[in-house]
């Protein structure tokens, strides 16, 4: 059974029988057929679907946001923000896809040569629960604009969000079959990836699951985009605006109850200002309001699942046992719901669990560095490479330091956040490929050279001869 549980109470809301093989087969067949027609439409026709998706998202915002909160516990104001961001992304690609997908002429010895962007086919999207709408729509808007179809396998703790996405696509006028949501067990995924009607795979999720899916897609030689875990550093140098840095640091760590791949997780603070920063940071954390995620002033609702909260608590206990100082939190709440208090661990060192592992929940690890060089070295001492934040008033030096950080994005005097306008993705064990911006829409296209003769000069193996 695929079960929707309210994490604020631990109570089952509803459960669903997983889709059987016949449903999977008919979804694949329909998607392949619908995509063959969809690819014939012009980009300007296809983006009308995106505009309609944005309209449906906005008109149903209250209901969709309530579903997010009820299924994974996100504070309601943040859930509403998630739905608005999905609509923005659809509008963004409706405006920009025609340009991003326009033919690109190439200067060559041909009479005419260009690069054109054709769709790949039907993409399997394996999506996580932490942003149950955003993660899908940030993939889907560019993928549909580029002429692809999509099958969604969502995380099994958000089945009602998955079904709401199917409803949105239908209400937006998505051609029948071009998109389907499958409620299936993870064991069904390998054969879908291997199916010849699936052209490519996109996955947002844990590094562990990413490695499994990458192996399955690699075996079938299918294109993949993997957006995986992160342990983003938030570096504060001695000359930074500490008050502002501390306020943004709290948001960067505790938004989404700390359950985002790009939450700041390791706070690497220059030694000389570390005590002052920790004081400011803890004062802000102590003000966070913990409670019912449906209350509009709640900052910290429940975590999404009991096992995630228990795993996080184990990481805290191991880190404290290894010598870290517990400044705030660290003790799970009694009573119903999967709540974990905002927790601050100080004097964390590089060998400790909260440094070495991703902490996917409301736990901040403070690490002290003797200077900027050591801060960068600590920032890079991780298997992950998703995002990083760097705080200093010296912008010239910041631009140079940013180039030394091993990550897919560096935000100077700000917090890492995804945005339709910029590419998003990681290096190392945070995955590969990019979503969003022009680079995101180019992931699921066939970048095709079209050469028209006769050649002005006979082609040779070396164009310089
Ligand atoms: O969990 C990772 C993605 C979060 C985001 O796109 O802001």
CSV table of C-alpha atoms and ligand atoms in Angstrom, one decimal:
chain,number,residue,atom,x,y,z
A,1,UNK,CA,0.0,0.0,0.0
A,2,UNK,CA,1.1,3.5,-0.7
A,3,UNK,CA,0.1,5.5,2.4
A,4,UNK,CA,-0.4,9.2,3.0
A,5,UNK,CA,0.5,10.0,6.6
A,6,UNK,CA,0.1,13.4,8.2
A,7,UNK,CA,3.5,14.0,9.9
A,8,UNK,CA,2.1,16.5,12.3
A,9,UNK,CA,0.0,13.7,13.9
A,10,UNK,CA,1.4,10.4,12.6
A,11,UNK,CA,-2.1,9.5,11.5
A,12,UNK,CA,-2.8,7.7,8.2
A,13,UNK,CA,-4.9,9.9,6.0
A,14,UNK,CA,-5.5,7.6,3.1
A,15,UNK,CA,-3.8,4.7,1.3
A,16,UNK,CA,-3.7,3.6,-2.3
A,17,UNK,CA,-3.2,0.3,-4.0
A,18,UNK,CA,-0.1,0.6,-6.2
A,19,UNK,CA,-0.5,0.6,-9.9
A,20,UNK,CA,-0.1,-2.8,-11.5
A,21,UNK,CA,1.9,-3.8,-14.5
A,22,UNK,CA,-1.1,-3.3,-16.9
A,23,UNK,CA,-1.4,0.4,-15.8
A,24,UNK,CA,2.4,0.9,-16.2
A,25,UNK,CA,2.3,-0.7,-19.7
A,26,UNK,CA,-0.6,1.5,-20.8
A,27,UNK,CA,1.0,4.7,-19.4
A,28,UNK,CA,4.2,3.9,-21.3
A,29,UNK,CA,2.4,3.1,-24.5
A,30,UNK,CA,0.2,6.3,-24.3
A,31,UNK,CA,3.2,8.5,-23.5
A,32,UNK,CA,5.3,7.2,-26.4
A,33,UNK,CA,2.4,7.8,-28.8
A,34,UNK,CA,1.5,11.2,-27.5
A,35,UNK,CA,5.1,12.4,-27.5
A,36,UNK,CA,5.4,11.5,-31.2
A,37,UNK,CA,2.6,14.0,-32.0
A,38,UNK,CA,3.8,16.6,-29.4
A,39,UNK,CA,7.2,16.8,-30.9
A,40,UNK,CA,5.6,17.9,-34.2
A,41,UNK,CA,4.1,21.0,-32.5
A,42,UNK,CA,6.1,24.2,-32.7
A,43,UNK,CA,7.7,25.5,-29.5
A,44,UNK,CA,5.4,28.5,-29.6
A,45,UNK,CA,2.4,26.1,-29.5
A,46,UNK,CA,4.0,23.9,-26.8
A,47,UNK,CA,4.6,26.7,-24.4
A,48,UNK,CA,0.9,27.4,-24.3
A,49,UNK,CA,0.7,24.3,-22.2
A,50,UNK,CA,3.1,25.9,-19.7
A,51,UNK,CA,1.1,29.1,-19.5
A,52,UNK,CA,-2.0,27.0,-18.7
A,53,UNK,CA,0.0,25.0,-16.1
A,54,UNK,CA,0.9,28.3,-14.4
A,55,UNK,CA,-2.8,29.4,-14.4
A,56,UNK,CA,-4.0,26.2,-12.9
A,57,UNK,CA,-1.3,26.2,-10.2
A,58,UNK,CA,-2.2,29.8,-9.2
A,59,UNK,CA,-5.9,29.2,-9.2
A,60,UNK,CA,-5.5,26.0,-7.0
A,61,UNK,CA,-2.7,27.4,-4.8
A,62,UNK,CA,-4.6,27.1,-1.5
A,63,UNK,CA,-5.6,23.5,-2.1
A,64,UNK,CA,-2.2,22.4,-3.4
A,65,UNK,CA,-0.3,24.1,-0.6
A,66,UNK,CA,-2.6,22.5,2.0
A,67,UNK,CA,-1.8,19.1,0.4
A,68,UNK,CA,1.9,19.7,0.6
A,69,UNK,CA,1.6,20.7,4.3
A,70,UNK,CA,-0.6,17.7,5.1
A,71,UNK,CA,1.6,15.1,3.4
A,72,UNK,CA,5.1,16.3,4.3
A,73,UNK,CA,4.7,18.8,7.1
A,74,UNK,CA,6.0,22.0,5.4
A,75,UNK,CA,4.8,25.2,7.1
A,76,UNK,CA,1.8,26.5,5.1
A,77,UNK,CA,3.4,29.8,4.1
A,78,UNK,CA,6.3,28.0,2.6
A,79,UNK,CA,4.0,25.5,0.9
A,80,UNK,CA,2.2,28.5,-0.8
A,81,UNK,CA,5.6,29.9,-1.8
A,82,UNK,CA,6.4,26.5,-3.4
A,83,UNK,CA,3.2,26.6,-5.5
A,84,UNK,CA,3.9,30.2,-6.6
A,85,UNK,CA,7.4,29.3,-7.6
A,86,UNK,CA,6.2,26.4,-9.8
A,87,UNK,CA,3.9,28.9,-11.6
A,88,UNK,CA,6.8,31.3,-12.0
A,89,UNK,CA,8.9,28.6,-13.5
A,90,UNK,CA,6.2,27.7,-16.0
A,91,UNK,CA,5.8,31.3,-17.0
A,92,UNK,CA,9.6,31.7,-17.2
A,93,UNK,CA,10.0,28.9,-19.7
A,94,UNK,CA,6.9,29.9,-21.6
A,95,UNK,CA,8.6,33.3,-22.2
A,96,UNK,CA,12.2,32.0,-22.7
A,97,UNK,CA,11.9,28.5,-24.3
A,98,UNK,CA,11.4,29.8,-27.8
A,99,UNK,CA,14.7,31.6,-27.6
A,100,UNK,CA,16.5,28.8,-25.7
A,101,UNK,CA,15.4,26.3,-28.4
A,102,UNK,CA,15.9,28.5,-31.5
A,103,UNK,CA,18.3,27.0,-34.1
A,104,UNK,CA,21.9,28.2,-33.8
A,105,UNK,CA,23.7,29.0,-37.0
A,106,UNK,CA,27.3,27.8,-37.1
A,107,UNK,CA,30.0,29.5,-39.2
A,108,UNK,CA,31.7,26.7,-41.2
A,109,UNK,CA,32.7,25.5,-44.7
A,110,UNK,CA,29.2,24.4,-45.4
A,111,UNK,CA,26.7,26.3,-47.5
A,112,UNK,CA,24.7,26.4,-44.3
A,113,UNK,CA,25.2,24.7,-40.9
A,114,UNK,CA,23.3,24.9,-37.6
A,115,UNK,CA,22.6,23.3,-34.4
A,116,UNK,CA,18.9,22.4,-33.7
A,117,UNK,CA,17.3,21.2,-30.5
A,118,UNK,CA,15.1,18.2,-30.9
A,119,UNK,CA,13.3,16.4,-28.0
A,120,UNK,CA,14.7,13.1,-26.6
A,121,UNK,CA,11.3,11.4,-26.1
A,122,UNK,CA,9.6,10.3,-22.8
A,123,UNK,CA,11.5,11.1,-19.7
A,124,UNK,CA,11.1,9.2,-16.4
A,125,UNK,CA,11.0,11.7,-13.5
A,126,UNK,CA,11.8,10.2,-10.1
A,127,UNK,CA,11.0,12.9,-7.6
A,128,UNK,CA,11.3,13.4,-3.8
A,129,UNK,CA,8.9,14.5,-1.1
A,130,UNK,CA,10.7,17.6,0.2
A,131,UNK,CA,9.4,20.0,-2.5
A,132,UNK,CA,6.7,17.7,-3.9
A,133,UNK,CA,5.4,20.2,-6.5
A,134,UNK,CA,8.5,22.3,-7.2
A,135,UNK,CA,10.9,19.4,-8.0
A,136,UNK,CA,8.4,18.1,-10.6
A,137,UNK,CA,7.5,21.4,-12.2
A,138,UNK,CA,11.1,22.7,-12.5
A,139,UNK,CA,11.9,19.6,-14.6
A,140,UNK,CA,8.5,19.4,-16.4
A,141,UNK,CA,8.2,23.0,-17.8
A,142,UNK,CA,11.4,22.9,-19.8
A,143,UNK,CA,10.9,19.2,-20.7
A,144,UNK,CA,7.5,19.7,-22.2
A,145,UNK,CA,8.5,22.9,-23.9
A,146,UNK,CA,11.3,21.0,-25.6
A,147,UNK,CA,8.8,18.4,-26.9
A,148,UNK,CA,9.3,15.6,-24.5
A,149,UNK,CA,6.7,13.5,-22.6
A,150,UNK,CA,7.0,12.5,-19.0
A,151,UNK,CA,6.2,9.8,-16.5
A,152,UNK,CA,6.3,10.7,-12.9
A,153,UNK,CA,7.3,8.3,-10.1
A,154,UNK,CA,6.9,10.3,-7.0
A,155,UNK,CA,8.1,9.6,-3.5
A,156,UNK,CA,5.6,7.2,-1.9
A,157,UNK,CA,4.9,9.5,1.1
A,158,UNK,CA,3.3,12.1,-1.1
A,159,UNK,CA,0.8,10.2,-3.3
A,160,UNK,CA,-1.9,12.9,-3.0
A,161,UNK,CA,0.5,15.5,-4.3
A,162,UNK,CA,1.5,13.1,-7.1
A,163,UNK,CA,-2.2,12.8,-8.1
A,164,UNK,CA,-2.8,16.5,-7.8
A,165,UNK,CA,0.0,17.0,-10.3
A,166,UNK,CA,-1.8,14.7,-12.7
A,167,UNK,CA,-4.9,16.7,-12.2
A,168,UNK,CA,-3.1,20.0,-12.9
A,169,UNK,CA,-1.7,18.6,-16.1
A,170,UNK,CA,-5.1,17.5,-17.2
A,171,UNK,CA,-6.8,20.8,-16.3
A,172,UNK,CA,-4.0,22.6,-18.2
A,173,UNK,CA,-5.0,20.7,-21.4
A,174,UNK,CA,-1.9,18.4,-21.5
A,175,UNK,CA,-2.4,16.1,-24.5
A,176,UNK,CA,-3.9,12.8,-23.4
A,177,UNK,CA,-1.1,10.3,-22.4
A,178,UNK,CA,1.8,12.8,-22.7
A,179,UNK,CA,2.1,12.8,-19.0
A,180,UNK,CA,1.2,10.2,-16.3
A,181,UNK,CA,1.7,9.7,-12.6
A,182,UNK,CA,2.5,6.2,-11.5
A,183,UNK,CA,2.0,5.2,-7.9
A,184,UNK,CA,4.4,2.3,-7.8
A,185,UNK,CA,6.9,0.6,-5.5
A,186,UNK,CA,10.6,1.4,-6.1
A,187,UNK,CA,11.2,-2.2,-7.3
A,188,UNK,CA,9.2,-1.4,-10.5
A,189,UNK,CA,11.6,1.4,-11.5
A,190,UNK,CA,14.4,-0.7,-13.0
A,191,UNK,CA,12.2,-2.2,-15.7
A,192,UNK,CA,10.7,1.1,-16.6
A,193,UNK,CA,14.1,2.6,-17.0
A,194,UNK,CA,15.1,-0.3,-19.2
A,195,UNK,CA,11.9,0.0,-21.3
A,196,UNK,CA,12.7,1.2,-24.9
A,197,UNK,CA,9.9,3.8,-24.7
A,198,UNK,CA,11.8,5.7,-21.9
A,199,UNK,CA,14.5,7.9,-23.4
A,200,UNK,CA,16.0,9.4,-20.3
A,201,UNK,CA,15.8,9.7,-16.6
A,202,UNK,CA,15.8,12.6,-14.1
A,203,UNK,CA,16.1,12.0,-10.4
A,204,UNK,CA,16.1,14.3,-7.5
A,205,UNK,CA,16.8,12.4,-4.3
A,206,UNK,CA,19.4,10.9,-2.1
A,207,UNK,CA,22.9,10.1,-3.2
A,208,UNK,CA,22.3,6.4,-2.3
A,209,UNK,CA,19.2,6.2,-4.6
A,210,UNK,CA,21.0,8.3,-7.2
A,211,UNK,CA,23.8,5.7,-7.5
A,212,UNK,CA,21.2,2.9,-8.0
A,213,UNK,CA,19.3,4.7,-10.6
A,214,UNK,CA,22.5,5.9,-12.4
A,215,UNK,CA,23.6,2.3,-12.6
A,216,UNK,CA,20.3,1.2,-14.0
A,217,UNK,CA,20.2,4.0,-16.5
A,218,UNK,CA,23.9,3.5,-17.4
A,219,UNK,CA,23.2,-0.2,-18.1
A,220,UNK,CA,20.5,0.9,-20.6
A,221,UNK,CA,22.7,3.8,-21.9
A,222,UNK,CA,20.1,6.3,-21.1
A,223,UNK,CA,20.8,10.0,-20.4
A,224,UNK,CA,20.4,11.0,-16.8
A,225,UNK,CA,20.2,14.2,-14.7
A,226,UNK,CA,20.9,13.5,-11.1
A,227,UNK,CA,20.3,16.2,-8.4
A,228,UNK,CA,21.3,14.5,-5.1
A,229,UNK,CA,22.4,15.3,-1.6
A,230,UNK,CA,24.4,18.2,-0.3
A,231,UNK,CA,26.2,19.4,2.8
A,232,UNK,CA,26.5,23.0,1.8
A,233,UNK,CA,29.0,25.2,3.6
A,234,UNK,CA,28.0,28.7,4.8
A,235,UNK,CA,31.3,30.5,5.3
A,236,UNK,CA,31.5,33.7,7.4
A,237,UNK,CA,34.7,35.6,7.3
A,238,UNK,CA,35.8,38.1,9.9
A,239,UNK,CA,34.9,41.2,7.9
A,240,UNK,CA,31.3,40.1,7.2
A,241,UNK,CA,28.1,41.9,8.3
A,242,UNK,CA,27.6,39.4,11.2
A,243,UNK,CA,24.1,40.4,12.1
A,244,UNK,CA,22.9,40.1,8.5
A,245,UNK,CA,24.9,36.9,8.1
A,246,UNK,CA,23.4,35.3,11.2
A,247,UNK,CA,19.8,36.2,10.2
A,248,UNK,CA,20.2,34.8,6.7
A,249,UNK,CA,22.1,31.7,8.1
A,250,UNK,CA,19.1,30.8,10.2
A,251,UNK,CA,16.8,31.0,7.1
A,252,UNK,CA,19.4,29.0,5.1
A,253,UNK,CA,19.5,26.2,7.6
A,254,UNK,CA,15.9,26.0,8.9
A,255,UNK,CA,13.7,26.7,5.8
A,256,UNK,CA,11.7,23.6,4.9
A,257,UNK,CA,12.5,22.3,8.4
A,258,UNK,CA,16.0,21.8,7.2
A,259,UNK,CA,15.0,19.2,4.6
A,260,UNK,CA,16.4,20.6,1.4
A,261,UNK,CA,19.5,19.5,-0.5
A,262,UNK,CA,20.6,23.2,-0.6
A,263,UNK,CA,20.0,24.1,3.1
A,264,UNK,CA,23.2,25.4,4.5
A,265,UNK,CA,24.5,22.6,6.8
A,266,UNK,CA,28.0,23.4,7.8
A,267,UNK,CA,28.6,26.9,9.1
A,268,UNK,CA,32.3,27.5,8.7
A,269,UNK,CA,33.1,30.6,10.8
A,270,UNK,CA,36.4,32.5,11.0
A,271,UNK,CA,37.7,31.9,14.5
A,272,UNK,CA,38.1,35.6,15.5
A,273,UNK,CA,34.3,36.3,15.2
A,274,UNK,CA,33.0,32.8,15.8
A,275,UNK,CA,31.7,33.4,19.4
A,276,UNK,CA,29.9,36.6,18.3
A,277,UNK,CA,28.4,34.8,15.3
A,278,UNK,CA,27.3,31.9,17.4
A,279,UNK,CA,25.6,34.2,19.9
A,280,UNK,CA,23.7,36.0,17.2
A,281,UNK,CA,22.8,32.8,15.4
A,282,UNK,CA,21.5,31.1,18.5
A,283,UNK,CA,19.5,34.1,19.5
A,284,UNK,CA,17.7,34.0,16.1
A,285,UNK,CA,17.2,30.2,16.3
A,286,UNK,CA,15.7,30.5,19.8
A,287,UNK,CA,13.0,32.8,18.2
A,288,UNK,CA,11.8,30.2,15.7
A,289,UNK,CA,8.3,29.2,16.3
A,290,UNK,CA,7.7,25.5,16.4
A,291,UNK,CA,4.2,24.2,16.0
A,292,UNK,CA,1.3,23.2,13.8
A,293,UNK,CA,2.4,23.6,10.2
A,294,UNK,CA,-1.0,25.0,9.3
A,295,UNK,CA,-0.5,28.1,11.5
A,296,UNK,CA,0.7,31.0,9.4
A,297,UNK,CA,3.4,32.0,11.9
A,298,UNK,CA,5.0,28.5,12.3
A,299,UNK,CA,8.6,28.3,11.2
A,300,UNK,CA,9.3,24.7,12.2
A,301,UNK,CA,6.7,22.0,11.6
A,302,UNK,CA,7.2,18.3,11.9
A,303,UNK,CA,9.8,16.4,9.8
A,304,UNK,CA,8.3,14.4,7.0
A,305,UNK,CA,8.7,10.9,8.4
A,306,UNK,CA,9.5,9.3,11.8
A,307,UNK,CA,12.5,7.4,10.5
A,308,UNK,CA,14.1,10.7,9.1
A,309,UNK,CA,13.7,12.3,12.6
A,310,UNK,CA,15.2,9.3,14.3
A,311,UNK,CA,18.1,9.1,11.9
A,312,UNK,CA,18.8,12.8,12.4
A,313,UNK,CA,18.7,12.4,16.2
A,314,UNK,CA,21.3,9.6,15.9
A,315,UNK,CA,23.6,11.9,13.9
A,316,UNK,CA,23.3,14.5,16.7
A,317,UNK,CA,24.0,12.0,19.4
A,318,UNK,CA,27.0,10.6,17.7
A,319,UNK,CA,28.4,14.1,17.0
A,320,UNK,CA,27.9,15.2,20.6
A,321,UNK,CA,29.5,12.0,21.9
A,322,UNK,CA,32.5,12.8,19.7
A,323,UNK,CA,33.0,16.1,21.5
A,324,UNK,CA,30.7,18.7,19.8
A,325,UNK,CA,29.0,21.3,22.1
A,326,UNK,CA,25.2,21.1,22.1
A,327,UNK,CA,24.0,24.8,22.2
A,328,UNK,CA,20.3,24.4,21.4
A,329,UNK,CA,17.8,21.6,20.9
A,330,UNK,CA,19.1,18.0,20.5
A,331,UNK,CA,16.2,16.3,22.3
A,332,UNK,CA,13.2,15.0,20.4
A,333,UNK,CA,9.8,16.2,21.6
A,334,UNK,CA,7.5,13.9,23.4
A,335,UNK,CA,4.0,13.6,21.9
A,336,UNK,CA,2.4,13.1,18.5
A,337,UNK,CA,4.0,14.1,15.2
A,338,UNK,CA,7.6,13.8,13.9
A,339,UNK,CA,8.9,17.1,15.5
A,340,UNK,CA,12.6,17.7,16.1
A,341,UNK,CA,13.7,21.0,17.7
A,342,UNK,CA,16.0,23.4,15.9
A,343,UNK,CA,19.4,22.2,17.0
A,344,UNK,CA,22.8,23.9,17.1
A,345,UNK,CA,26.0,22.0,17.4
A,346,UNK,CA,29.1,24.1,18.1
A,347,UNK,CA,32.8,23.1,17.9
A,348,UNK,CA,32.1,20.5,15.2
A,349,UNK,CA,35.3,19.2,13.6
A,350,UNK,CA,35.9,17.6,10.3
A,351,UNK,CA,35.9,14.0,11.6
A,352,UNK,CA,32.5,14.3,13.2
A,353,UNK,CA,29.3,12.9,11.8
A,354,UNK,CA,27.6,16.3,11.4
A,355,UNK,CA,30.5,17.4,9.2
A,356,UNK,CA,31.0,14.2,7.2
A,357,UNK,CA,27.4,13.3,6.5
A,358,UNK,CA,24.4,15.2,5.2
A,359,UNK,CA,22.1,16.2,8.0
A,360,UNK,CA,18.6,16.4,6.5
A,361,UNK,CA,16.7,18.2,9.1
A,362,UNK,CA,16.9,21.2,11.5
A,363,UNK,CA,20.5,20.8,12.8
A,364,UNK,CA,23.3,23.3,12.3
A,365,UNK,CA,26.9,22.4,12.7
A,366,UNK,CA,29.3,25.2,13.6
A,367,UNK,CA,32.9,24.7,12.5
A,368,UNK,CA,35.7,27.2,13.3
A,369,UNK,CA,38.4,28.1,10.8
A,370,UNK,CA,41.6,30.0,11.5
A,371,UNK,CA,41.4,32.1,8.3
A,372,UNK,CA,39.8,32.3,4.8
A,373,UNK,CA,42.2,29.7,3.3
A,374,UNK,CA,41.3,27.1,6.0
A,375,UNK,CA,37.6,28.0,5.6
A,376,UNK,CA,37.7,27.1,1.9
A,377,UNK,CA,39.7,24.0,2.5
A,378,UNK,CA,37.1,22.9,5.1
A,379,UNK,CA,34.3,23.8,2.7
A,380,UNK,CA,35.8,21.5,0.1
A,381,UNK,CA,36.5,18.6,2.5
A,382,UNK,CA,33.2,16.8,1.7
A,383,UNK,CA,32.0,14.3,-0.8
A,384,UNK,CA,29.3,16.7,-1.8
A,385,UNK,CA,29.4,19.7,-4.1
A,386,UNK,CA,26.0,21.3,-4.5
A,387,UNK,CA,25.9,24.9,-3.2
A,388,UNK,CA,27.9,27.2,-1.0
A,389,UNK,CA,27.5,30.6,0.6
A,390,UNK,CA,30.3,33.0,1.4
A,391,UNK,CA,30.0,36.1,3.6
A,392,UNK,CA,32.6,38.9,3.5
A,393,UNK,CA,32.6,42.7,2.7
A,394,UNK,CA,35.6,42.2,0.4
A,395,UNK,CA,33.9,41.5,-2.9
A,396,UNK,CA,37.1,41.4,-4.9
A,397,UNK,CA,38.5,38.6,-2.7
A,398,UNK,CA,35.0,36.9,-2.6
A,399,UNK,CA,34.9,36.5,-6.3
A,400,UNK,CA,38.3,34.8,-6.3
A,401,UNK,CA,37.4,32.6,-3.3
A,402,UNK,CA,34.2,31.6,-5.0
A,403,UNK,CA,36.2,30.0,-7.9
A,404,UNK,CA,38.1,27.9,-5.3
A,405,UNK,CA,34.9,26.4,-3.9
A,406,UNK,CA,33.9,23.0,-5.3
A,407,UNK,CA,30.2,23.4,-5.8
A,408,UNK,CA,27.6,24.0,-8.5
A,409,UNK,CA,26.7,27.4,-7.1
A,410,UNK,CA,28.3,30.0,-4.8
A,411,UNK,CA,26.2,32.8,-3.4
A,412,UNK,CA,28.1,35.7,-2.0
A,413,UNK,CA,26.5,37.6,0.9
A,414,UNK,CA,23.3,35.6,0.4
A,415,UNK,CA,21.8,32.1,0.8
A,416,UNK,CA,21.8,29.4,-1.9
A,417,UNK,CA,18.3,29.2,-3.5
A,418,UNK,CA,17.2,27.7,-6.8
A,419,UNK,CA,15.7,30.2,-9.3
A,420,UNK,CA,14.4,29.5,-12.8
A,421,UNK,CA,16.9,32.0,-14.3
A,422,UNK,CA,20.1,30.2,-13.1
A,423,UNK,CA,21.4,26.7,-13.6
A,424,UNK,CA,21.0,24.4,-10.6
A,425,UNK,CA,22.9,21.2,-9.9
A,426,UNK,CA,26.0,19.8,-8.4
A,427,UNK,CA,29.3,18.1,-8.7
A,428,UNK,CA,31.0,15.2,-6.9
A,429,UNK,CA,28.4,13.0,-5.1
A,430,UNK,CA,25.8,15.8,-5.4
A,431,UNK,CA,25.1,14.5,-8.9
A,432,UNK,CA,25.5,15.8,-12.5
A,433,UNK,CA,23.6,17.7,-15.1
A,434,UNK,CA,21.8,20.9,-14.6
A,435,UNK,CA,18.2,22.0,-14.1
A,436,UNK,CA,16.7,25.5,-14.7
A,437,UNK,CA,17.9,28.3,-16.9
A,438,UNK,CA,19.1,27.7,-20.5
A,439,UNK,CA,21.3,24.8,-19.4
A,440,UNK,CA,18.3,23.0,-17.8
A,441,UNK,CA,16.2,23.0,-21.0
A,442,UNK,CA,19.2,21.7,-23.0
A,443,UNK,CA,19.5,18.5,-20.9
A,444,UNK,CA,16.6,16.6,-22.4
A,445,UNK,CA,17.2,17.6,-26.1
A,446,UNK,CA,19.1,16.0,-28.9
A,447,UNK,CA,21.6,18.7,-29.8
A,448,UNK,CA,21.7,18.0,-33.5
A,449,UNK,CA,24.0,19.3,-36.2
A,450,UNK,CA,22.4,20.0,-39.5
A,451,UNK,CA,24.9,20.5,-42.3
A,452,UNK,CA,23.9,21.6,-45.8
A,453,UNK,CA,26.2,21.3,-48.8
A,454,UNK,CA,27.8,21.8,-51.0
A,455,UNK,CA,30.9,22.7,-49.0
A,456,UNK,CA,32.5,26.0,-49.8
A,457,UNK,CA,35.9,24.3,-49.3
A,458,UNK,CA,36.1,20.5,-49.4
A,459,UNK,CA,35.8,19.1,-45.9
A,460,UNK,CA,39.0,17.7,-44.5
A,461,UNK,CA,39.9,16.0,-41.3
A,462,UNK,CA,41.3,19.2,-40.0
A,463,UNK,CA,39.4,22.4,-40.8
A,464,UNK,CA,42.7,24.4,-40.5
A,465,UNK,CA,44.3,22.8,-43.6
B,1,LIG,O1,16.1,19.9,-2.2
B,1,LIG,C1,16.6,20.5,-3.1
B,1,LIG,C2,16.0,21.6,-4.0
B,1,LIG,C3,15.6,22.8,-3.3
B,1,LIG,C4,15.3,23.9,-4.2
B,1,LIG,O2,15.3,23.8,-5.4
B,1,LIG,O3,15.2,25.1,-3.7
